[in-house]
Short mmCIF file of C-alpha atoms in Angstrom, two decimals:
data_model
loop_
_atom_site.label_atom_id
_atom_site.label_comp_id
_atom_site.label_asym_id
_atom_site.label_seq_id
_atom_site.Cartn_x
_atom_site.Cartn_y
_atom_site.Cartn_z
CA UNK A 1 9.05 -8.82 36.65
CA UNK A 2 9.21 -12.11 34.78
CA UNK A 3 5.49 -13.53 33.89
CA UNK A 4 5.07 -17.19 33.74
CA UNK A 5 2.05 -17.48 31.35
CA UNK A 6 0.35 -20.74 31.50
CA UNK A 7 -3.40 -20.19 31.71
CA UNK A 8 -5.03 -17.37 29.52
CA UNK A 9 -8.78 -16.24 29.22
CA UNK A 10 -10.65 -15.23 26.50
CA UNK A 11 -13.55 -13.23 26.87
CA UNK A 12 -15.89 -12.38 23.94
CA UNK A 13 -16.18 -15.58 21.94
CA UNK A 14 -17.32 -14.18 18.59
CA UNK A 15 -15.58 -14.86 15.29
CA UNK A 16 -12.07 -13.47 16.63
CA UNK A 17 -12.44 -14.30 20.43
CA UNK A 18 -12.73 -18.02 18.90
CA UNK A 19 -10.14 -17.41 16.73
CA UNK A 20 -7.91 -16.33 19.25
CA UNK A 21 -8.71 -19.24 21.40
CA UNK A 22 -8.12 -21.79 19.21
CA UNK A 23 -4.43 -20.33 18.44
CA UNK A 24 -3.83 -20.76 22.01
CA UNK A 25 -5.42 -23.90 22.44
CA UNK A 26 -3.29 -25.57 19.64
CA UNK A 27 -0.19 -23.95 21.50
CA UNK A 28 -1.36 -26.27 24.42
CA UNK A 29 -2.31 -23.10 26.37
CA UNK A 30 -4.78 -23.96 29.21
CA UNK A 31 -7.60 -21.59 27.59
CA UNK A 32 -10.82 -20.73 29.37
CA UNK A 33 -13.51 -19.01 27.40
CA UNK A 34 -16.38 -16.66 28.64
CA UNK A 35 -18.57 -14.75 27.04
CA UNK A 36 -21.44 -12.45 28.80
CA UNK A 37 -24.26 -13.98 26.79
CA UNK A 38 -25.26 -17.35 28.27
CA UNK A 39 -24.45 -20.49 26.20
CA UNK A 40 -22.08 -18.53 23.52
CA UNK A 41 -18.95 -19.65 25.17
CA UNK A 42 -20.05 -23.81 25.48
CA UNK A 43 -21.11 -23.08 21.74
CA UNK A 44 -17.91 -21.62 20.71
CA UNK A 45 -15.96 -24.64 22.54
CA UNK A 46 -18.21 -26.96 20.70
CA UNK A 47 -17.70 -25.26 17.27
CA UNK A 48 -13.99 -25.35 17.89
CA UNK A 49 -13.43 -28.83 18.84
CA UNK A 50 -15.33 -29.34 15.19
CA UNK A 51 -12.87 -27.40 13.85
CA UNK A 52 -9.69 -29.38 15.20
CA UNK A 53 -11.41 -32.52 13.76
CA UNK A 54 -11.70 -31.22 10.25
CA UNK A 55 -8.07 -30.18 10.61
CA UNK A 56 -7.66 -33.70 11.88
CA UNK A 57 -9.25 -35.46 8.64
CA UNK A 58 -7.48 -32.82 6.26
CA UNK A 59 -4.20 -33.99 7.91
CA UNK A 60 -3.35 -30.33 8.94
CA UNK A 61 -3.00 -31.88 12.62
CA UNK A 62 -2.27 -35.02 13.99
CA UNK A 63 -5.59 -36.76 16.11
CA UNK A 64 -2.88 -36.37 19.13
CA UNK A 65 -2.84 -32.69 18.43
CA UNK A 66 -6.65 -32.94 17.74
CA UNK A 67 -6.98 -34.37 21.24
CA UNK A 68 -4.89 -32.03 23.16
CA UNK A 69 -6.20 -28.49 21.68
CA UNK A 70 -9.81 -29.95 22.57
CA UNK A 71 -8.42 -30.71 26.08
CA UNK A 72 -7.08 -27.34 26.55
CA UNK A 73 -10.24 -25.52 26.19
CA UNK A 74 -12.80 -24.74 29.13
CA UNK A 75 -15.87 -22.66 29.92
CA UNK A 76 -16.31 -20.15 32.49
CA UNK A 77 -19.74 -19.32 33.32
CA UNK A 78 -19.12 -16.47 35.44
CA UNK A 79 -15.97 -13.48 35.42
CA UNK A 80 -14.93 -15.04 38.92
CA UNK A 81 -13.49 -17.93 38.01
CA UNK A 82 -10.92 -16.33 35.69
CA UNK A 83 -9.28 -15.30 38.81
CA UNK A 84 -6.20 -17.60 38.57
CA UNK A 85 -5.51 -16.66 35.21
CA UNK A 86 -2.27 -15.43 33.73
CA UNK A 87 -3.42 -13.62 31.10
CA UNK A 88 -6.69 -12.21 30.02
CA UNK A 89 -7.49 -11.10 26.28
CA UNK A 90 -11.28 -9.33 25.74
CA UNK A 91 -12.58 -9.49 22.14
CA UNK A 92 -15.67 -7.81 22.69
CA UNK A 93 -17.35 -4.71 21.52
CA UNK A 94 -15.71 -1.77 20.40
CA UNK A 95 -16.85 0.17 23.09
CA UNK A 96 -14.63 2.49 25.11
CA UNK A 97 -16.99 2.67 28.52
CA UNK A 98 -17.67 -1.12 27.94
CA UNK A 99 -14.12 -1.89 27.70
CA UNK A 100 -13.30 0.03 30.86
CA UNK A 101 -16.00 -1.75 33.12
CA UNK A 102 -14.77 -5.10 32.23
CA UNK A 103 -10.93 -4.28 32.51
CA UNK A 104 -11.89 -2.53 36.22
CA UNK A 105 -14.43 -5.80 37.50
CA UNK A 106 -11.36 -8.11 36.26
CA UNK A 107 -8.60 -5.99 38.48
CA UNK A 108 -10.76 -6.91 41.84
CA UNK A 109 -10.62 -10.55 40.67
CA UNK A 110 -7.68 -11.63 39.32
CA UNK A 111 -4.00 -11.39 40.73
CA UNK A 112 -1.89 -8.27 40.50
CA UNK A 113 0.61 -10.33 38.46
CA UNK A 114 -2.38 -11.09 35.47
CA UNK A 115 -1.65 -9.53 32.14
CA UNK A 116 -5.34 -7.61 31.01
CA UNK A 117 -4.97 -7.43 27.01
CA UNK A 118 -7.24 -5.99 24.66
CA UNK A 119 -7.92 -7.08 21.15
CA UNK A 120 -9.11 -3.56 20.35
CA UNK A 121 -8.47 -2.41 16.65
CA UNK A 122 -9.53 1.10 17.09
CA UNK A 123 -9.56 2.24 20.87
CA UNK A 124 -6.84 3.81 22.40
CA UNK A 125 -4.69 1.33 24.87
CA UNK A 126 -4.36 4.44 27.15
CA UNK A 127 -8.10 5.07 27.41
CA UNK A 128 -8.77 1.63 28.18
CA UNK A 129 -6.25 1.23 31.39
CA UNK A 130 -6.94 4.77 32.18
CA UNK A 131 -9.80 3.23 34.71
CA UNK A 132 -7.68 0.69 36.61
CA UNK A 133 -5.50 0.66 39.21
CA UNK A 134 -2.85 -0.97 37.77
CA UNK A 135 -2.82 0.49 34.06
CA UNK A 136 0.90 -0.55 33.76
CA UNK A 137 -0.29 -4.01 33.19
CA UNK A 138 -3.15 -3.26 30.56
CA UNK A 139 -1.77 -3.51 27.00
CA UNK A 140 -3.11 -4.31 23.30
CA UNK A 141 -3.02 -7.75 21.44
CA UNK A 142 -4.26 -7.22 18.52
CA UNK A 143 -4.98 -9.89 16.04
CA UNK A 144 -6.61 -10.24 12.59
CA UNK A 145 -9.40 -12.46 11.52
CA UNK A 146 -8.78 -15.03 10.53
CA UNK A 147 -6.62 -15.47 13.62
CA UNK A 148 -4.95 -19.11 12.58
CA UNK A 149 -4.10 -17.98 8.91
CA UNK A 150 -3.30 -14.22 9.44
CA UNK A 151 0.34 -14.56 11.18
CA UNK A 152 0.71 -11.23 12.51
CA UNK A 153 -0.21 -9.42 16.13
CA UNK A 154 0.53 -5.84 16.86
CA UNK A 155 1.55 -5.41 20.67
CA UNK A 156 0.67 -2.14 21.91
CA UNK A 157 1.60 -0.36 25.03
CA UNK A 158 -0.40 2.50 26.40
CA UNK A 159 1.62 5.89 28.05
CA UNK A 160 1.57 3.76 31.31
CA UNK A 161 1.90 0.28 30.36
CA UNK A 162 5.43 -1.45 31.67
CA UNK A 163 7.60 -2.43 29.17
CA UNK A 164 8.33 -5.79 30.15
CA UNK A 165 4.47 -6.55 29.41
CA UNK A 166 4.90 -5.44 26.24
CA UNK A 167 8.00 -7.49 25.56
CA UNK A 168 6.29 -10.69 27.06
CA UNK A 169 3.55 -10.79 24.84
CA UNK A 170 5.71 -10.11 22.45
CA UNK A 171 7.32 -13.51 23.29
CA UNK A 172 4.33 -15.27 23.77
CA UNK A 173 2.93 -13.99 20.34
CA UNK A 174 6.27 -15.65 18.57
CA UNK A 175 5.51 -19.02 20.26
CA UNK A 176 2.36 -18.85 18.93
CA UNK A 177 4.07 -18.64 15.60
CA UNK A 178 2.78 -15.30 14.87
CA UNK A 179 4.76 -12.23 13.73
CA UNK A 180 4.95 -9.81 16.59
CA UNK A 181 5.03 -6.33 15.78
CA UNK A 182 5.29 -3.46 18.56
CA UNK A 183 3.58 -0.44 17.93
CA UNK A 184 2.46 3.04 19.92
CA UNK A 185 -0.47 3.68 21.00
CA UNK A 186 -2.07 5.61 18.34
CA UNK A 187 -4.85 5.69 16.45
CA UNK A 188 -5.21 2.27 14.14
CA UNK A 189 -1.97 1.18 15.48
CA UNK A 190 0.20 0.14 12.50
CA UNK A 191 -1.97 -2.09 10.15
CA UNK A 192 -5.08 0.15 10.38
CA UNK A 193 -3.20 3.01 10.06
CA UNK A 194 -1.52 2.26 7.02
CA UNK A 195 -3.91 0.76 5.32
CA UNK A 196 -6.17 3.77 4.71
CA UNK A 197 -3.98 5.51 1.84
CA UNK A 198 -5.19 2.22 -0.28
CA UNK A 199 -8.91 2.53 -0.44
CA UNK A 200 -9.34 6.54 0.22
CA UNK A 201 -7.30 7.22 -2.69
CA UNK A 202 -9.21 4.76 -4.63
CA UNK A 203 -12.07 6.34 -3.71
CA UNK A 204 -10.84 9.75 -4.38
CA UNK A 205 -9.90 8.65 -7.80
CA UNK A 206 -13.37 7.40 -8.69
CA UNK A 207 -15.08 10.65 -7.19
CA UNK A 208 -12.66 12.34 -10.13
CA UNK A 209 -14.24 10.28 -12.74
CA UNK A 210 -10.33 9.25 -13.74
CA UNK A 211 -11.68 5.80 -14.12
CA UNK A 212 -14.16 3.06 -13.42
CA UNK A 213 -14.28 0.73 -10.59
CA UNK A 214 -13.74 -1.96 -12.42
CA UNK A 215 -10.38 -0.41 -14.33
CA UNK A 216 -9.73 1.11 -10.90
CA UNK A 217 -9.62 -2.50 -9.48
CA UNK A 218 -7.71 -4.20 -12.55
CA UNK A 219 -5.11 -1.21 -12.49
CA UNK A 220 -4.10 -1.85 -9.14
CA UNK A 221 -4.46 -5.80 -9.13
CA UNK A 222 -3.13 -6.51 -12.50
CA UNK A 223 -1.00 -4.02 -12.72
CA UNK A 224 0.46 -2.66 -9.47
CA UNK A 225 0.12 -6.33 -7.92
CA UNK A 226 -2.50 -6.28 -4.93
CA UNK A 227 -4.40 -9.75 -4.24
CA UNK A 228 -7.71 -7.92 -4.95
CA UNK A 229 -8.65 -4.18 -6.29
CA UNK A 230 -9.47 -1.62 -3.66
CA UNK A 231 -13.10 -1.64 -4.85
CA UNK A 232 -13.10 -5.58 -4.32
CA UNK A 233 -11.42 -5.54 -1.07
CA UNK A 234 -14.02 -2.47 0.31
CA UNK A 235 -16.93 -5.01 -0.86
CA UNK A 236 -15.55 -8.11 0.63
CA UNK A 237 -14.69 -6.48 4.33
CA UNK A 238 -18.35 -4.65 4.24
CA UNK A 239 -18.27 -1.11 4.28
CA UNK A 240 -20.32 -1.44 7.56
CA UNK A 241 -16.35 -2.27 9.16
CA UNK A 242 -14.74 -0.32 6.39
CA UNK A 243 -16.24 3.15 6.61
CA UNK A 244 -16.59 3.59 10.64
CA UNK A 245 -12.58 2.58 10.83
CA UNK A 246 -12.27 5.30 7.90
CA UNK A 247 -14.19 7.81 9.67
CA UNK A 248 -12.35 7.49 13.35
CA UNK A 249 -8.83 7.56 12.08
CA UNK A 250 -9.95 10.62 10.30
CA UNK A 251 -11.10 11.78 13.37
CA UNK A 252 -8.68 10.77 15.66
CA UNK A 253 -6.19 12.37 13.92
CA UNK A 254 -7.99 15.51 14.20
CA UNK A 255 -8.86 15.89 10.61
CA UNK A 256 -5.33 14.84 9.27
CA UNK A 257 -6.48 15.32 5.19
CA UNK A 258 -4.73 12.30 4.58
CA UNK A 259 -6.99 10.24 5.77
CA UNK A 260 -10.12 11.73 4.80
CA UNK A 261 -13.03 9.32 3.81
CA UNK A 262 -15.45 10.05 0.79
CA UNK A 263 -18.98 11.04 0.97
CA UNK A 264 -20.03 8.25 -1.25
CA UNK A 265 -18.70 5.29 1.09
CA UNK A 266 -21.09 7.12 3.45
CA UNK A 267 -24.04 7.11 1.08
CA UNK A 268 -23.28 3.35 0.56
CA UNK A 269 -23.52 2.24 4.17
CA UNK A 270 -26.78 4.27 4.88
CA UNK A 271 -28.38 2.70 1.55
CA UNK A 272 -27.55 -0.75 3.01
CA UNK A 273 -25.20 -1.47 0.13
CA UNK A 274 -22.89 -2.74 1.92
CA UNK A 275 -20.72 -5.08 -0.16
CA UNK A 276 -21.19 -9.08 -0.51
CA UNK A 277 -22.61 -9.44 2.55
CA UNK A 278 -25.98 -7.56 1.48
CA UNK A 279 -25.19 -8.94 -2.28
CA UNK A 280 -24.70 -5.29 -3.51
CA UNK A 281 -22.09 -3.07 -3.40
CA UNK A 282 -19.39 -1.70 -5.84
CA UNK A 283 -20.71 -4.90 -7.45
CA UNK A 284 -23.44 -7.31 -7.78
CA UNK A 285 -23.32 -10.65 -6.65
CA UNK A 286 -23.43 -13.05 -7.04
CA UNK A 287 -21.41 -11.85 -10.30
CA UNK A 288 -23.13 -12.30 -13.08
CA UNK A 289 -21.27 -14.25 -16.02
CA UNK A 290 -20.38 -11.32 -18.66
CA UNK A 291 -19.35 -11.64 -22.38
CA UNK A 292 -15.99 -11.57 -22.74
CA UNK A 293 -14.67 -8.66 -24.47
CA UNK A 294 -11.12 -8.83 -25.77
CA UNK A 295 -9.91 -4.91 -25.81
CA UNK A 296 -6.22 -6.01 -26.52
CA UNK A 297 -6.72 -8.17 -29.92
CA UNK A 298 -4.55 -8.97 -32.16
CA UNK A 299 -3.01 -5.89 -34.27
CA UNK A 300 -1.15 -5.71 -37.61
CA UNK A 301 1.85 -3.52 -36.74
CA UNK A 302 2.19 -1.77 -40.69
CA UNK A 303 4.26 1.41 -42.07
CA UNK A 304 0.82 2.78 -41.74
CA UNK A 305 1.57 3.76 -37.76
CA UNK A 306 3.26 7.09 -37.20
CA UNK A 307 6.55 7.30 -36.12
CA UNK A 308 7.11 7.93 -32.17
CA UNK A 309 8.50 10.46 -30.37
CA UNK A 310 9.31 9.80 -26.46
CA UNK A 311 9.58 12.02 -23.55
CA UNK A 312 10.90 10.32 -20.45
CA UNK A 313 11.41 11.50 -17.16
CA UNK A 314 14.03 8.59 -16.41
CA UNK A 315 16.51 6.92 -18.98
CA UNK A 316 15.64 3.23 -18.12
CA UNK A 317 11.96 4.15 -18.98
CA UNK A 318 12.67 5.31 -22.23
CA UNK A 319 15.16 2.60 -22.78
CA UNK A 320 12.20 -0.44 -21.89
CA UNK A 321 10.02 1.45 -24.47
CA UNK A 322 12.57 1.82 -27.04
CA UNK A 323 13.37 -1.85 -27.07
CA UNK A 324 9.40 -2.46 -26.99
CA UNK A 325 8.69 -0.17 -30.37
CA UNK A 326 12.28 -1.67 -31.89
CA UNK A 327 10.99 -5.31 -31.47
CA UNK A 328 7.88 -4.44 -33.12
CA UNK A 329 9.97 -2.50 -36.04
CA UNK A 330 8.02 0.95 -35.25
CA UNK A 331 10.18 3.63 -36.03
CA UNK A 332 11.15 6.02 -33.13
CA UNK A 333 11.85 9.69 -33.78
CA UNK A 334 15.17 10.45 -31.81
CA UNK A 335 14.96 14.13 -32.64
CA UNK A 336 15.46 16.65 -29.60
CA UNK A 337 12.01 18.02 -30.73
CA UNK A 338 9.45 15.57 -32.32
CA UNK A 339 8.04 16.41 -35.81
CA UNK A 340 4.56 17.12 -36.59
CA UNK A 341 3.82 13.65 -37.90
CA UNK A 342 4.83 11.79 -34.23
CA UNK A 343 2.72 9.85 -32.20
CA UNK A 344 4.51 11.70 -28.96
CA UNK A 345 4.53 8.86 -25.85
CA UNK A 346 5.08 10.62 -22.54
CA UNK A 347 6.30 8.53 -19.47
CA UNK A 348 6.32 10.92 -16.63
CA UNK A 349 5.41 10.93 -12.92
CA UNK A 350 3.22 12.80 -10.81
CA UNK A 351 1.71 15.38 -13.72
CA UNK A 352 -1.48 14.53 -16.19
CA UNK A 353 -1.01 15.10 -19.83
CA UNK A 354 -1.50 18.50 -20.28
CA UNK A 355 1.25 19.60 -17.93
CA UNK A 356 3.42 16.95 -19.38
CA UNK A 357 3.05 18.53 -22.77
CA UNK A 358 3.48 21.56 -21.65
CA UNK A 359 7.17 20.85 -20.44
CA UNK A 360 8.13 18.30 -22.98
CA UNK A 361 6.42 20.99 -25.84
CA UNK A 362 4.56 18.49 -27.78
CA UNK A 363 1.13 18.48 -29.33
CA UNK A 364 -1.58 17.55 -27.03
CA UNK A 365 -3.60 16.42 -30.30
CA UNK A 366 -0.65 13.72 -30.92
CA UNK A 367 0.60 12.75 -26.95
CA UNK A 368 -0.61 10.08 -24.93
CA UNK A 369 1.07 9.10 -21.14
CA UNK A 370 1.94 5.89 -19.95
CA UNK A 371 2.72 4.89 -16.72
CA UNK A 372 5.72 3.34 -16.15
CA UNK A 373 6.26 2.94 -12.43
CA UNK A 374 4.91 -0.85 -12.50
CA UNK A 375 5.44 -3.41 -14.42
CA UNK A 376 5.64 -2.68 -18.09
CA UNK A 377 5.05 -6.33 -18.89
CA UNK A 378 2.21 -7.63 -16.50
CA UNK A 379 -0.34 -4.55 -17.32
CA UNK A 380 -0.35 -0.92 -19.22
CA UNK A 381 -1.99 2.27 -18.28
CA UNK A 382 -2.55 5.39 -21.24
CA UNK A 383 -3.58 8.21 -20.35
CA UNK A 384 -4.66 10.84 -23.08
CA UNK A 385 -4.97 14.73 -22.92
CA UNK A 386 -8.02 16.64 -23.14
CA UNK A 387 -7.09 17.36 -26.73
CA UNK A 388 -5.58 14.14 -28.28
CA UNK A 389 -7.16 12.89 -31.32
CA UNK A 390 -8.96 10.02 -31.33
CA UNK A 391 -6.54 8.76 -33.97
CA UNK A 392 -3.58 8.66 -31.73
CA UNK A 393 -5.22 7.53 -28.93
CA UNK A 394 -6.03 4.69 -31.27
CA UNK A 395 -2.69 4.06 -32.46
CA UNK A 396 -1.15 4.22 -29.08
CA UNK A 397 -3.73 1.39 -27.94
CA UNK A 398 -2.76 -0.93 -30.92
CA UNK A 399 0.60 -0.51 -30.71
CA UNK A 400 0.52 -1.07 -26.49
CA UNK A 401 -1.80 -4.17 -26.96
CA UNK A 402 -0.09 -5.62 -29.80
CA UNK A 403 1.70 -8.40 -27.70
CA UNK A 404 -1.34 -9.15 -25.89
CA UNK A 405 -0.73 -7.45 -22.61
CA UNK A 406 -4.06 -6.23 -21.25
CA UNK A 407 -4.40 -2.28 -20.99
CA UNK A 408 -6.41 0.42 -19.79
CA UNK A 409 -7.58 3.93 -21.13
CA UNK A 410 -7.98 6.08 -18.34
CA UNK A 411 -9.39 9.97 -17.85
CA UNK A 412 -6.67 12.82 -17.43
CA UNK A 413 -5.50 12.53 -13.60
CA UNK A 414 -2.14 13.95 -11.94
CA UNK A 415 -0.67 10.61 -11.32
CA UNK A 416 -2.19 8.20 -13.27
CA UNK A 417 -3.81 5.84 -11.16
CA UNK A 418 -1.33 3.46 -9.67
CA UNK A 419 1.33 6.10 -9.27
CA UNK A 420 -1.16 8.18 -6.61
CA UNK A 421 -2.28 4.90 -4.88
CA UNK A 422 1.10 3.55 -4.60
CA UNK A 423 2.58 7.04 -3.57
CA UNK A 424 0.04 7.68 -1.02
CA UNK A 425 0.47 3.80 0.63
CA UNK A 426 4.65 4.55 0.44
CA UNK A 427 4.65 8.01 2.07
CA UNK A 428 1.96 7.24 4.96
CA UNK A 429 4.24 4.13 5.46
CA UNK A 430 7.10 6.84 5.62
CA UNK A 431 5.31 9.16 7.94
CA UNK A 432 4.14 6.14 10.58
CA UNK A 433 8.23 5.55 10.47
CA UNK A 434 8.86 9.66 11.21
CA UNK A 435 6.34 9.49 13.99
CA UNK A 436 7.94 6.12 15.55
CA UNK A 437 5.24 4.59 15.57
CA UNK A 438 6.89 1.49 14.80
CA UNK A 439 9.97 0.45 13.51
CA UNK A 440 10.67 0.12 9.67
CA UNK A 441 10.65 -3.86 9.87
CA UNK A 442 7.40 -4.02 11.74
CA UNK A 443 5.58 -1.62 9.43
CA UNK A 444 7.05 -3.55 6.33
CA UNK A 445 6.11 -7.29 8.18
CA UNK A 446 2.71 -5.73 9.52
CA UNK A 447 1.58 -4.43 6.17
CA UNK A 448 2.64 -7.42 4.26
CA UNK A 449 1.26 -9.97 6.75
CA UNK A 450 -1.64 -7.86 7.79
CA UNK A 451 -2.72 -6.71 4.57
CA UNK A 452 -1.29 -9.05 1.91
CA UNK A 453 0.60 -6.25 0.30
CA UNK A 454 3.51 -7.72 -2.28
CA UNK A 455 5.76 -5.70 -0.38
CA UNK A 456 5.64 -3.63 3.02
CA UNK A 457 5.14 0.28 2.21
CA UNK A 458 8.53 1.51 2.87
CA UNK A 459 10.31 -1.77 1.12
CA UNK A 460 8.03 -1.15 -1.71
CA UNK A 461 9.24 2.49 -1.94
CA UNK A 462 13.09 1.37 -2.15
CA UNK A 463 11.67 -1.03 -4.88
CA UNK A 464 9.93 1.10 -7.24
CA UNK A 465 12.54 3.98 -6.67
CA UNK A 466 12.16 6.36 -3.97
CA UNK A 467 13.15 9.26 -6.16
CA UNK A 468 10.30 8.52 -8.49
CA UNK A 469 7.72 8.10 -5.82
CA UNK A 470 8.81 11.50 -4.17
CA UNK A 471 8.64 13.49 -8.11
CA UNK A 472 5.00 12.35 -8.17
CA UNK A 473 3.98 13.77 -3.96
CA UNK A 474 5.51 17.23 -5.25
CA UNK A 475 4.15 17.62 -8.53
CA UNK A 476 0.98 16.39 -7.64
CA UNK A 477 1.20 18.80 -4.43
CA UNK A 478 2.15 21.43 -6.68
CA UNK A 479 -0.86 21.31 -8.98
CA UNK A 480 -3.57 20.14 -6.77
CA UNK A 481 -2.38 22.50 -3.87
CA UNK A 482 -4.25 19.26 -1.75
CA UNK A 483 -2.01 18.84 1.65
CA UNK A 484 -3.41 15.52 1.55
CA UNK A 485 0.11 14.46 -0.74
CA UNK A 486 2.75 16.94 0.85
CA UNK A 487 5.91 14.67 1.22
CA UNK A 488 6.70 13.00 4.34
CA UNK A 489 9.87 14.24 5.83
CA UNK A 490 11.21 10.86 6.51
CA UNK A 491 11.08 10.37 2.36
CA UNK A 492 12.63 13.80 1.72
CA UNK A 493 15.52 13.38 3.70
CA UNK A 494 16.34 9.92 2.42
CA UNK A 495 15.93 10.92 -1.43
CA UNK A 496 18.08 14.26 -0.96
CA UNK A 497 20.59 11.89 1.04
CA UNK A 498 20.60 9.22 -1.53
CA UNK A 499 19.34 6.75 0.92
CA UNK A 500 17.07 3.79 1.06
CA UNK A 501 13.93 4.38 2.43
CA UNK A 502 14.88 1.66 5.14
CA UNK A 503 17.97 3.70 6.16
CA UNK A 504 17.47 4.12 10.19
CA UNK A 505 20.13 5.95 12.16
CA UNK A 506 22.08 3.68 14.47
#
């Protein structure tokens, strides 16, 4: 069956519903607004009209485009007025029973050819359609806030959704100017599923007292390249939104360890410290002016510095460190075994400094680890061992901040901060591909566009080096015995065969 979608109804005119309506009206679809709360649909129409006029004033759209978009908006006062719509998208409360009742009522009003779509972010499309007489015409069409700016939407087919419905919604989404990604009906679909790794691993790192909130954010923002640190992001989103999603996906996957939430966010939720919206979360708002402290002051590199012995898992990391030290005229001890006076700089993956000292046979008192997974020129993370002397730590700090690059010193942890978080993000992306929840391209684009990551998770694994990511996970798993770090079969097989993670059999 082919579908000629010309008239669209949006049920629920909150932030999401209004955003979806804006998208359709600007694309010249006849767009009907309906809300069960009297007056809400008309208010949403009025606000959208003002939005179009503001866009016109800012020269984002022309006067003709503005007036045309406004003319494509209308209001329905009863569900029965939606009977001639070709597509109905609900954006109401995330309650399964309420959505099922709405879809059952709609079925009695609309044509058999009308597509019924849900903008749900967390509920099963199969479950929403379960009470419908025609579950094959029910699908998910999940947009992200703010809808006009977030250029991606997930198209989800339930177990009984007709394949041509999914394809029709994909084409429609592309007409709207958004990237359509097709996802299997699984908890969190693609984006909310893939997004579990960032915040949950950062919270686990915080819980282990590896580093402070500020420093974890700094490492992942300034070093790894995220637009916002995980705690900044949680504050922006609000724990009233984020924590229920964490718990929902964890329980929907039957307590899968990879998605395990942290007790801290539950406590903060119950205390009402939700983030920016309550002016108190992981940070206090508005942000107080702090006296600037330069932790990377200019250091005079002289003969007083010890020679440096480098232990590195990968040759490229050794070469980067050797060039940096040579440029500073710092002597490098090239002996196979360090002499007792050398400062030992260890560039490894997945271990803590203690285990690395044992493997490299270095003196823990004179050993400091450095994370080489991300761009060495942007930020540096140092990790002393429990026994590292203050003199060794200070020398390493002075040397690696001598060129004014920002630097953070953390407590001992398996896999540093960035290694743990990035490995978990990439591993989860690989597992989503392994489960065939979506194609590799759709996973990469969905996460990049929907979460704002520099790269999609699977592409990021190839960029950083899949063998490094696997090594991080294997070593953390061996040391901690924690099943959350078990490597995905997708990752393991491609590293074993020396294939890119983006490789899919024909």
